[in-house]
Short mmCIF file of C-alpha atoms in Angstrom, two decimals:
data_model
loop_
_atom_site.label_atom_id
_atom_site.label_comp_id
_atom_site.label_asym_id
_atom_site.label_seq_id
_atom_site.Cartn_x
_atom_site.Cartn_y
_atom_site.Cartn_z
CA UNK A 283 36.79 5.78 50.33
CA UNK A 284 33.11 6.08 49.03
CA UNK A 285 32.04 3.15 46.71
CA UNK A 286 30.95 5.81 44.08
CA UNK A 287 35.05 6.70 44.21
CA UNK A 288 35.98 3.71 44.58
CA UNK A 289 34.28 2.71 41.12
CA UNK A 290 35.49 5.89 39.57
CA UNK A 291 38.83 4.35 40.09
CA UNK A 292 38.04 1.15 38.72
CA UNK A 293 36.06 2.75 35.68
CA UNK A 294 39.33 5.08 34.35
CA UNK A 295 41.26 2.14 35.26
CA UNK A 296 39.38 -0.18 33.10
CA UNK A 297 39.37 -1.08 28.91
CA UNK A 298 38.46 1.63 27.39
CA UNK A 299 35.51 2.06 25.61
CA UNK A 300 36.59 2.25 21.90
CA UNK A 301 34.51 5.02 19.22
CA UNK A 302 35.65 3.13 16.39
CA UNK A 303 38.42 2.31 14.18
CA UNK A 304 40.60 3.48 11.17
CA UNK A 305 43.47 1.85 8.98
CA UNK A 306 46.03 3.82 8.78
CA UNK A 307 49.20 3.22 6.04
CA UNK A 308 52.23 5.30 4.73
CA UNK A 309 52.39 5.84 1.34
CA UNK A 310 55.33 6.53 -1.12
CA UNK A 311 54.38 10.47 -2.59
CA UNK A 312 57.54 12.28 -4.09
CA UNK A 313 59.83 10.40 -2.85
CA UNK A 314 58.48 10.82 0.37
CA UNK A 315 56.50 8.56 2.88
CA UNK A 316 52.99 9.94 3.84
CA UNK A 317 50.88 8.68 6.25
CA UNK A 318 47.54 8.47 5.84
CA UNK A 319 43.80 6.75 7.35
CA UNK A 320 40.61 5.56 5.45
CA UNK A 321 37.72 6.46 6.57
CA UNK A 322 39.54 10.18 6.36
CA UNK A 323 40.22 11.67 10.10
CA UNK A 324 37.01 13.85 9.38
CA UNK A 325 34.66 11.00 8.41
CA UNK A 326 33.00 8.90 10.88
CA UNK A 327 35.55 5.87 12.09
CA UNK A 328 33.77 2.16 11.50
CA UNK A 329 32.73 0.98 14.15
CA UNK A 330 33.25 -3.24 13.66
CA UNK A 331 36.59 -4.37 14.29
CA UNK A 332 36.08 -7.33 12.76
CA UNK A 333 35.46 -5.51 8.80
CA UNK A 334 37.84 -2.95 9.70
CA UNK A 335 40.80 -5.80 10.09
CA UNK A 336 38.84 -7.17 6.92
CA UNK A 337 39.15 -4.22 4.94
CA UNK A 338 43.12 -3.64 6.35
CA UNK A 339 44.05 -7.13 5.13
CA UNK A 340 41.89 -6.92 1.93
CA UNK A 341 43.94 -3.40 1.20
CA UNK A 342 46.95 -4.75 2.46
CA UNK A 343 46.81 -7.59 -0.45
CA UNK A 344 45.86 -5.50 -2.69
CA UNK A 345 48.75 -2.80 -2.41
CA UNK A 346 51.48 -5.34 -1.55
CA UNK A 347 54.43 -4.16 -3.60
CA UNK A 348 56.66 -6.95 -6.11
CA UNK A 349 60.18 -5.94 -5.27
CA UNK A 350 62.54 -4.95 -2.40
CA UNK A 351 63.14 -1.31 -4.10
CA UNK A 352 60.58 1.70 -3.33
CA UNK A 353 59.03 3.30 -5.80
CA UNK A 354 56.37 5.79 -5.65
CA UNK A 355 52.97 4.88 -5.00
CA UNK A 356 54.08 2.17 -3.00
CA UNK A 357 51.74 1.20 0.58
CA UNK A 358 53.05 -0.11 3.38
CA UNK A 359 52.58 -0.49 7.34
CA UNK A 360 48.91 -1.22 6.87
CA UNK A 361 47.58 -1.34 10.26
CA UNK A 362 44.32 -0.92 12.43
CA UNK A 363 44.40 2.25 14.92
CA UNK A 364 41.21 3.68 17.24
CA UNK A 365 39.39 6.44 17.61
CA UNK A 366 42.66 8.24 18.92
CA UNK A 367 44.96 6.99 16.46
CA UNK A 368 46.52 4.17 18.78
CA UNK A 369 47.55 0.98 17.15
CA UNK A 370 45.16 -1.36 17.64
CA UNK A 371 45.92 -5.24 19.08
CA UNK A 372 44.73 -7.87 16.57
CA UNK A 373 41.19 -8.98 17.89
CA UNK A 374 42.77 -12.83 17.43
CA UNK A 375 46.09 -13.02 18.92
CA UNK A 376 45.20 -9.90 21.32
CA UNK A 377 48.62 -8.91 19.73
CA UNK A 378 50.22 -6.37 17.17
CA UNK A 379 49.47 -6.36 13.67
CA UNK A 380 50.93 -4.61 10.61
CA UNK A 381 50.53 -5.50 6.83
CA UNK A 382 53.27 -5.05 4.73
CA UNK A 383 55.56 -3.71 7.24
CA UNK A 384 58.39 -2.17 5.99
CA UNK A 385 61.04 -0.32 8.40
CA UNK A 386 60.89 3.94 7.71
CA UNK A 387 64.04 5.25 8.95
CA UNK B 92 -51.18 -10.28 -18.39
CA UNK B 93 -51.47 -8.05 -21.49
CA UNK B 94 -51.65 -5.30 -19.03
CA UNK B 95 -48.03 -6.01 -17.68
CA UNK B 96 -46.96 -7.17 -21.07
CA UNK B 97 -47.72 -3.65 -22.10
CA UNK B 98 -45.93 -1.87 -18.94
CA UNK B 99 -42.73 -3.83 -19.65
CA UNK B 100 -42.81 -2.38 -23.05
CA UNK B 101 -43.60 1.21 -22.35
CA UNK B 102 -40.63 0.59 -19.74
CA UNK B 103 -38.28 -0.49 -22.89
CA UNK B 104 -39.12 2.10 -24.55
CA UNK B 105 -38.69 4.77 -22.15
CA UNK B 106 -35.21 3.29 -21.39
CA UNK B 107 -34.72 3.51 -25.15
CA UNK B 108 -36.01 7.40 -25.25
CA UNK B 109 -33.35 7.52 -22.40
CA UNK B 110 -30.38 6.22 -24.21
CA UNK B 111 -31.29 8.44 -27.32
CA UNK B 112 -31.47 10.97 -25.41
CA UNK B 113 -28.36 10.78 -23.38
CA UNK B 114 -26.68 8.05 -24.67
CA UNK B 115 -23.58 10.02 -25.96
CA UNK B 116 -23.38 11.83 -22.60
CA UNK B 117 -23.67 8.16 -21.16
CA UNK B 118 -20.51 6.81 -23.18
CA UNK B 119 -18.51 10.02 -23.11
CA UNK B 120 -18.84 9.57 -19.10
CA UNK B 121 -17.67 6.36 -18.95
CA UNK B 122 -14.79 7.24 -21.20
CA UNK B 123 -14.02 9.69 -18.92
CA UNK B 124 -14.48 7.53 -15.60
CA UNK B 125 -12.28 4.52 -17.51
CA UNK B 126 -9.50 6.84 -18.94
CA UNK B 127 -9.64 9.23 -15.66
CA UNK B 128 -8.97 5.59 -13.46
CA UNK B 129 -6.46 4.44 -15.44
CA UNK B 130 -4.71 8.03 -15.69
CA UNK B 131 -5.16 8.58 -12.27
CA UNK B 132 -3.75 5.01 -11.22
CA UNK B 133 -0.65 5.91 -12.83
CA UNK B 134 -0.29 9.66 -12.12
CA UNK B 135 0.01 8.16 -8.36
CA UNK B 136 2.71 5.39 -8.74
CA UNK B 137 4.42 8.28 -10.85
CA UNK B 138 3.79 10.42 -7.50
CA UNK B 139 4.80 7.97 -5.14
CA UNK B 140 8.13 6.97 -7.23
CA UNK B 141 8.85 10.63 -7.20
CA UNK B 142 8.48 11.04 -3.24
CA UNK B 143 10.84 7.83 -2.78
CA UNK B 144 13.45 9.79 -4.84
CA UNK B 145 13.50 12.55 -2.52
CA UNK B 146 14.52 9.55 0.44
CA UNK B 147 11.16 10.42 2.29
CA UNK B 148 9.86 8.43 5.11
CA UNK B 149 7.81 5.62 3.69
CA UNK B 150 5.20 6.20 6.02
CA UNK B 151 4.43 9.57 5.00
CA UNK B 152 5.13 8.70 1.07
CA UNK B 153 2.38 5.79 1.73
CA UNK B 154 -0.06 8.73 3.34
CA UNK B 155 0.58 11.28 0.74
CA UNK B 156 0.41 8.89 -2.24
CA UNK B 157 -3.27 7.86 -0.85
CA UNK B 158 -4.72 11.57 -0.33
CA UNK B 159 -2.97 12.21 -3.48
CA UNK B 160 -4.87 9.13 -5.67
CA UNK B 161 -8.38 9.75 -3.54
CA UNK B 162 -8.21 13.58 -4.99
CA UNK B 163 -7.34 12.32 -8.41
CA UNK B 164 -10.45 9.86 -8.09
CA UNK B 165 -13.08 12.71 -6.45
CA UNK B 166 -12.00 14.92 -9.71
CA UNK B 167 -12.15 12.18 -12.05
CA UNK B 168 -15.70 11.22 -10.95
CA UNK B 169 -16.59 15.18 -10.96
CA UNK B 170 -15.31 15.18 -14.76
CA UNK B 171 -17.68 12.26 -15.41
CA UNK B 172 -20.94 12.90 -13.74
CA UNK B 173 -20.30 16.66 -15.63
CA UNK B 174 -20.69 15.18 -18.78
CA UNK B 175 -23.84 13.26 -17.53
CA UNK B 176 -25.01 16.98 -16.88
CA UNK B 177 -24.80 16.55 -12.91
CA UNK B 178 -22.87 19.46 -10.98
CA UNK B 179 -19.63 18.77 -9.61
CA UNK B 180 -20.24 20.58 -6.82
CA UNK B 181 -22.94 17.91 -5.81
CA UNK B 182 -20.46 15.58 -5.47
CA UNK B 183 -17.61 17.64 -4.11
CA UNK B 184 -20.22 18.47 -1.50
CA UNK B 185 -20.93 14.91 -0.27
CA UNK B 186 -17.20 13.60 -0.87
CA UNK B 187 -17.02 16.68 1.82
CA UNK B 188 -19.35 15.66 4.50
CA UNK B 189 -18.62 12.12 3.97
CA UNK B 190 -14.52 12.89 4.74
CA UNK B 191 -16.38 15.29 8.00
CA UNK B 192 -18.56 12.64 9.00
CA UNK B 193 -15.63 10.07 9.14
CA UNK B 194 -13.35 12.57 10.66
CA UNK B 195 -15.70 12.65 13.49
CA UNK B 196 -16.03 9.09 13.95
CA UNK B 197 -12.35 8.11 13.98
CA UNK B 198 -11.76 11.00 16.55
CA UNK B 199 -14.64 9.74 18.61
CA UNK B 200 -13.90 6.06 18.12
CA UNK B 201 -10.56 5.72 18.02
CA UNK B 202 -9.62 4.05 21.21
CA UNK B 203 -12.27 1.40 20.32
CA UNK B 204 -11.48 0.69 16.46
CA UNK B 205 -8.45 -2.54 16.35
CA UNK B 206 -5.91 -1.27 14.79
CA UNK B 207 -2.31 -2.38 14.05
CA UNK B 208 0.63 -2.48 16.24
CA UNK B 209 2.85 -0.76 14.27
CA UNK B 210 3.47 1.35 11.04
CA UNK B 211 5.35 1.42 7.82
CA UNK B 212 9.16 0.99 8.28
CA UNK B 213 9.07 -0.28 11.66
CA UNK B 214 10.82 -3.49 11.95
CA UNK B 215 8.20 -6.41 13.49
CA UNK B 216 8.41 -9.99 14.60
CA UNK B 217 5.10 -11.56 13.70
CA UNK B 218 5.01 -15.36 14.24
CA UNK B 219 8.30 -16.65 12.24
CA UNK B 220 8.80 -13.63 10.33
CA UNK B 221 11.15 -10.91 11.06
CA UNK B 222 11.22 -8.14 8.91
CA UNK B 223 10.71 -4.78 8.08
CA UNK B 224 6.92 -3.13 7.27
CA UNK B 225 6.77 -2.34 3.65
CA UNK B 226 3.21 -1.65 3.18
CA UNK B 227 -0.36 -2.11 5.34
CA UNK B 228 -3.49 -2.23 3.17
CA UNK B 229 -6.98 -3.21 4.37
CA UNK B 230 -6.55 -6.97 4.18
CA UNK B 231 -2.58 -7.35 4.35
CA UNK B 232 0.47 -6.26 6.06
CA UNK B 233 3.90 -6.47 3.37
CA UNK B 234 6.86 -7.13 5.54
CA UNK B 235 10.24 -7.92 3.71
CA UNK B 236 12.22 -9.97 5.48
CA UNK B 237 16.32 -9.62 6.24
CA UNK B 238 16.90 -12.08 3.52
CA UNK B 239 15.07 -10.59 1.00
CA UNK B 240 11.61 -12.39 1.02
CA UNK B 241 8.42 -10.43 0.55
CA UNK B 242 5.65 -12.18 3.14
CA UNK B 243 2.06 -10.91 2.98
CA UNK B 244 0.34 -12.17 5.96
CA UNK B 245 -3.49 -11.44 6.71
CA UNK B 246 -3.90 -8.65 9.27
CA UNK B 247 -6.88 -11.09 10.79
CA UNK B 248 -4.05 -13.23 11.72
CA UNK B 249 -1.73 -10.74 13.35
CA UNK B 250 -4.42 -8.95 15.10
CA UNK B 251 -4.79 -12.41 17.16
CA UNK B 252 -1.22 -13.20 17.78
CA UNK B 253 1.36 -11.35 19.89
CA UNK B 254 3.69 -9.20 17.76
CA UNK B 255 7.14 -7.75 18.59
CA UNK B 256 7.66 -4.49 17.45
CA UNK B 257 11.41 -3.08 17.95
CA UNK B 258 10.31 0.53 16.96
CA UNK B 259 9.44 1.22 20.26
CA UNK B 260 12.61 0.08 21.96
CA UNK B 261 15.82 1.71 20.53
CA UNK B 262 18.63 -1.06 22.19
CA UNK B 263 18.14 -4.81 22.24
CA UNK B 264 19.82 -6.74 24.91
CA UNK B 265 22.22 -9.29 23.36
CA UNK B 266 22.82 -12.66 25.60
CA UNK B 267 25.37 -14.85 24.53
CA UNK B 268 26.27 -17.87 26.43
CA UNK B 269 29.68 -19.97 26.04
CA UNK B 270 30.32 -22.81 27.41
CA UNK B 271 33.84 -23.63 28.30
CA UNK B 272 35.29 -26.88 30.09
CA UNK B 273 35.72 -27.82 33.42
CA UNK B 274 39.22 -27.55 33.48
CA UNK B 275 39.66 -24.03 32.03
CA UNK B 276 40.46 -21.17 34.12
CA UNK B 277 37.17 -19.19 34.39
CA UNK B 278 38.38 -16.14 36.23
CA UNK B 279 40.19 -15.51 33.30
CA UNK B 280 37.30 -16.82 30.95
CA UNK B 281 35.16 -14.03 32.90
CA UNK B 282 37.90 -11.59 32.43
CA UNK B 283 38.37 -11.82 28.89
CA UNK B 284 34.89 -11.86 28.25
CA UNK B 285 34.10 -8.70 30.36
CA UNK B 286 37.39 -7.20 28.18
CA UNK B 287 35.81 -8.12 24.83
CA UNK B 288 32.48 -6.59 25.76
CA UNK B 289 34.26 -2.92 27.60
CA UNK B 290 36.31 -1.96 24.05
CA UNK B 291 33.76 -2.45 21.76
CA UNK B 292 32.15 0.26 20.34
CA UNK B 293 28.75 -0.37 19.52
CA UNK B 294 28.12 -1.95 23.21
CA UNK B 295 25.96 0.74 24.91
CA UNK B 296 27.53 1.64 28.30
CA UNK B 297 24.25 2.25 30.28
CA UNK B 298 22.71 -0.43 30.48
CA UNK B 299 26.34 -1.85 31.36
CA UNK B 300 27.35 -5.54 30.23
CA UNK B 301 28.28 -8.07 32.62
CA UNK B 302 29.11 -11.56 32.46
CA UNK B 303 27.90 -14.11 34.38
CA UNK B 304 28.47 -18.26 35.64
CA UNK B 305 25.22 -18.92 34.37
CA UNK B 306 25.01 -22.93 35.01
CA UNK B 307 27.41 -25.96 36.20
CA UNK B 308 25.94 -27.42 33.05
CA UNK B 309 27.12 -31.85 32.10
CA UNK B 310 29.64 -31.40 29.77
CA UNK B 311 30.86 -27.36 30.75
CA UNK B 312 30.33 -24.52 32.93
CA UNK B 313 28.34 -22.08 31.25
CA UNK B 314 28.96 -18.02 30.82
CA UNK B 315 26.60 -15.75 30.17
CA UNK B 316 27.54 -12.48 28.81
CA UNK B 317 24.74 -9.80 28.55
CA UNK B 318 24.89 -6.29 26.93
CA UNK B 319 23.28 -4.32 24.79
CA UNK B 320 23.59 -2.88 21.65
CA UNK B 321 21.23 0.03 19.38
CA UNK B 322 18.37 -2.43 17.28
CA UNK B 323 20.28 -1.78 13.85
CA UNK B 324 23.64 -2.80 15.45
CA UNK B 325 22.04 -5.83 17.43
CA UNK B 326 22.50 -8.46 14.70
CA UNK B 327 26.37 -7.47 13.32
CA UNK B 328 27.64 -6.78 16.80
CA UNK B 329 26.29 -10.08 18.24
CA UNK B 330 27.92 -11.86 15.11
CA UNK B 331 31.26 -10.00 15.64
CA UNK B 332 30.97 -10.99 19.74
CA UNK B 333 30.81 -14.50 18.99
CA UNK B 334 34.16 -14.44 16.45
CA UNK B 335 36.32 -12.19 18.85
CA UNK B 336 35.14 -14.29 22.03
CA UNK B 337 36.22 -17.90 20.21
CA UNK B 338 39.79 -16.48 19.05
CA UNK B 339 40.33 -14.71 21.92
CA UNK B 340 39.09 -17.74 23.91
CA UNK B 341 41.42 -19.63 21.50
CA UNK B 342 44.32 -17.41 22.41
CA UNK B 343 44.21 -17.34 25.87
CA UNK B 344 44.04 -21.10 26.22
CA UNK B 345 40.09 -21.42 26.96
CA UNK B 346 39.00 -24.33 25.86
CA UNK B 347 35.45 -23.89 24.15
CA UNK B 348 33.15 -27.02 25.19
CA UNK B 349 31.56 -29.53 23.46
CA UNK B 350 28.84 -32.73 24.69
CA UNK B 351 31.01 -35.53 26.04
CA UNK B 352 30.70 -38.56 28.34
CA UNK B 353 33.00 -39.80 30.62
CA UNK B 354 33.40 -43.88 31.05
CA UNK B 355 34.80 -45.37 33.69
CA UNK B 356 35.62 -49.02 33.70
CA UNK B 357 35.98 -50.36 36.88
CA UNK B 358 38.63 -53.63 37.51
CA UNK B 359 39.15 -55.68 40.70
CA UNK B 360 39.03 -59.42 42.12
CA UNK B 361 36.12 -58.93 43.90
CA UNK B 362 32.77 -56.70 43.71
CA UNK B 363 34.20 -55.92 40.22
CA UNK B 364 31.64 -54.13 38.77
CA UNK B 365 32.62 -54.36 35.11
CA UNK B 366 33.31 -57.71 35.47
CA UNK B 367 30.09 -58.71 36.67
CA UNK B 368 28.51 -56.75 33.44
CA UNK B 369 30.32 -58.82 31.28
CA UNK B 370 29.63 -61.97 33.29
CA UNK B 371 25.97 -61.06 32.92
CA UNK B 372 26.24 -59.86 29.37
CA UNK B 373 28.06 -63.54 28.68
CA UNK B 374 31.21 -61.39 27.27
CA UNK B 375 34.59 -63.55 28.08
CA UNK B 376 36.80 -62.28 25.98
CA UNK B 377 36.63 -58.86 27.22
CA UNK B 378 36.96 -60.45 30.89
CA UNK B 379 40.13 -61.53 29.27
CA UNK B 380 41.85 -58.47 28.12
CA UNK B 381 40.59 -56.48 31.25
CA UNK B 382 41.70 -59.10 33.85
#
């Protein structure tokens, strides 16, 4: 094998260079969860992992819900996801992360 | 004596013929100069407001603000050498060959006239100041510093010293070096490192980042990680580098270094070193407790 293949190999086997990030949540809209990003799918993603967890915990507090019961309007499974949409691994632990996680059947 | 006496009054007198004459043309024209200077002062901050409305670069608002005020000023002076009865055309005429003339010698002279490494907007280093180029006049350059400071520093002085200008390069390598302990793993010190720098996005991928052992240093081994990032990312993507590398350093069990001196106290019966410092030192009590 060539080295240039050779380092193909290694390359697409590598981390992958991220474009930026998005927080996604589900939110409570006619009885109905919705799932949803900011920035919006068609805006530019942010590109510092660092503000974007900032901004996901900041919402995260800010949305957290009083009760057990859902009621519209309600936010919940606040998380961090990449240019693709993947779930992104909490830059401190280098593990999982989701903000008011509640379980969507 | 009475000869001169006499000239100096015939002088007086002509003057005052002179003011009689044209005196109201006189004051009317400096009306016009004082009122057209003042008008024309503010018809150009007016102007130049207007132009940063429309988001314009400031190096072109700066130019067209300046041609702008020097045609307010040529028509101005027109309007008050009218009223003193000269033609306007006199003076647009000269204003003309004087704006030829120095045309000519700017194009001819160029390479050979000192001039300023750099332009409105770019963002300079010059001596301790980092900032961004507000404004050059003749005798100043305004650079506004990233936390918020206005500095006017002589152009004399920059002229002299070396400058940085980051206009001219769009990335700016980033070098961070940790050092972690001697007892740390640092394959996997390298390996997180080199993982930290691949996924994040405002790390350019040509040139590529790599991470070096950069010195067996007293108190740690030393790792250098070098990328690079676009100039107006350089600053927040070092800043979020150095937070993702300590908790993920953190995490992974990497112990972070800090100064620190190892002691070693040496005990025996004989050719004890420690106890011949405290024999020579005259400490017995410490003989004691170590013996």
């Amino acid at each position: 094998m060539k080295l240039v293949e050779a380092m193909k190999v290694i390359d697409d086997g590598w981390v992958r260079r991220l474009k930026g990030f998005r927080v996604h949540f589900q939110k409570r809209e006619n009885s109905q969860w919705a799932t949803d990003y900011f920035p919006g799918q068609k805006a530019q993603p942010i590109t510092s992992e660092i503000s974007i967890w900032e901004l996901a915990r900041r919402f995260a507090e800010a949305t957290k819900s009083e009760g057990p019961e859902t009621t519209d309007g309600d936010i919940v499974n606040i998380y961090v996801v990449d240019d693709l949409g993947n779930p992104v691994k909490f830059y401190a632990t280098n593990q999982p992360k989701i903000f008011n996680y509640r379980e969507i059947g | 004596m009475q000869k001169n006496l006499t000239k100096q009054v015939d002088n007086f007198k002509e003057f005052g013929d002179l003011i009689t004459q044209y005196g109201d043309d006189i004051i009317l024209a400096l009306i016009v100069l004082v009122a057209g200077l003042i008008a024309a002062k503010l018809l150009a901050k007016l102007f130049r407001l207007t132009l940063q409305r429309l988001r314009l670069k400031e190096a072109f608002v700066s130019m067209a603000t300046n041609i702008f005020y020097i045609m307010l000023l040529l028509l101005v002076m027109a309007a008050a050498l009218n009223h003193l009865g000269i033609e306007e055309t006199l003076l647009f005429n000269a204003a003309g060959a004087a704006i030829l003339a120095s045309a000519l010698l700017i194009i001819l002279f160029r390479p050979y006239i000192p001039h300023l490494p750099y332009k409105t907007g770019n963002m300079i280093k010059a001596g301790k100041f980092l900032g961004r180029v507000e404004g050059v006049d003749f005798f100043h350059t305004r650079l506004k510093t990233f936390d918020g400071k206005t500095v006017f520093i002589p152009n004399v002085l920059i002229l002299k010293a070396p400058i940085t200008n980051y206009h001219f390069t769009a990335s700016r390598q980033i070098k961070l070096v940790i050092g972690i302990s001697y007892s740390s793993d640092l394959l996997k010190a390298k390996k997180t490192l080199s993982e930290i720098l691949a996924e994040e996005p405002r790390v350019l991928n040509k040139p590529a980042a790599r991470v070096y052992v950069l010195n067996l240093a007293e108190s740690c081994v030393e790792i250098t990680a070098r990328s690079w990032a676009k100039n107006v990312d350089y600053w927040r993507t070092r800043c979020d580098l150095l937070e993702k590398i300590k908790l993920r350093f953190d995490h992974e069990g990497i112990a972070i270094a800090f100064p620190q001196q190892d002691v070693h106290l040496y005990q025996g019966d004989s050719g004890n070193c420690g106890a011949a410092l405290f024999d020579n030192l005259g400490i017995e009590e410490s003989r004691d407790e170590i013996g």
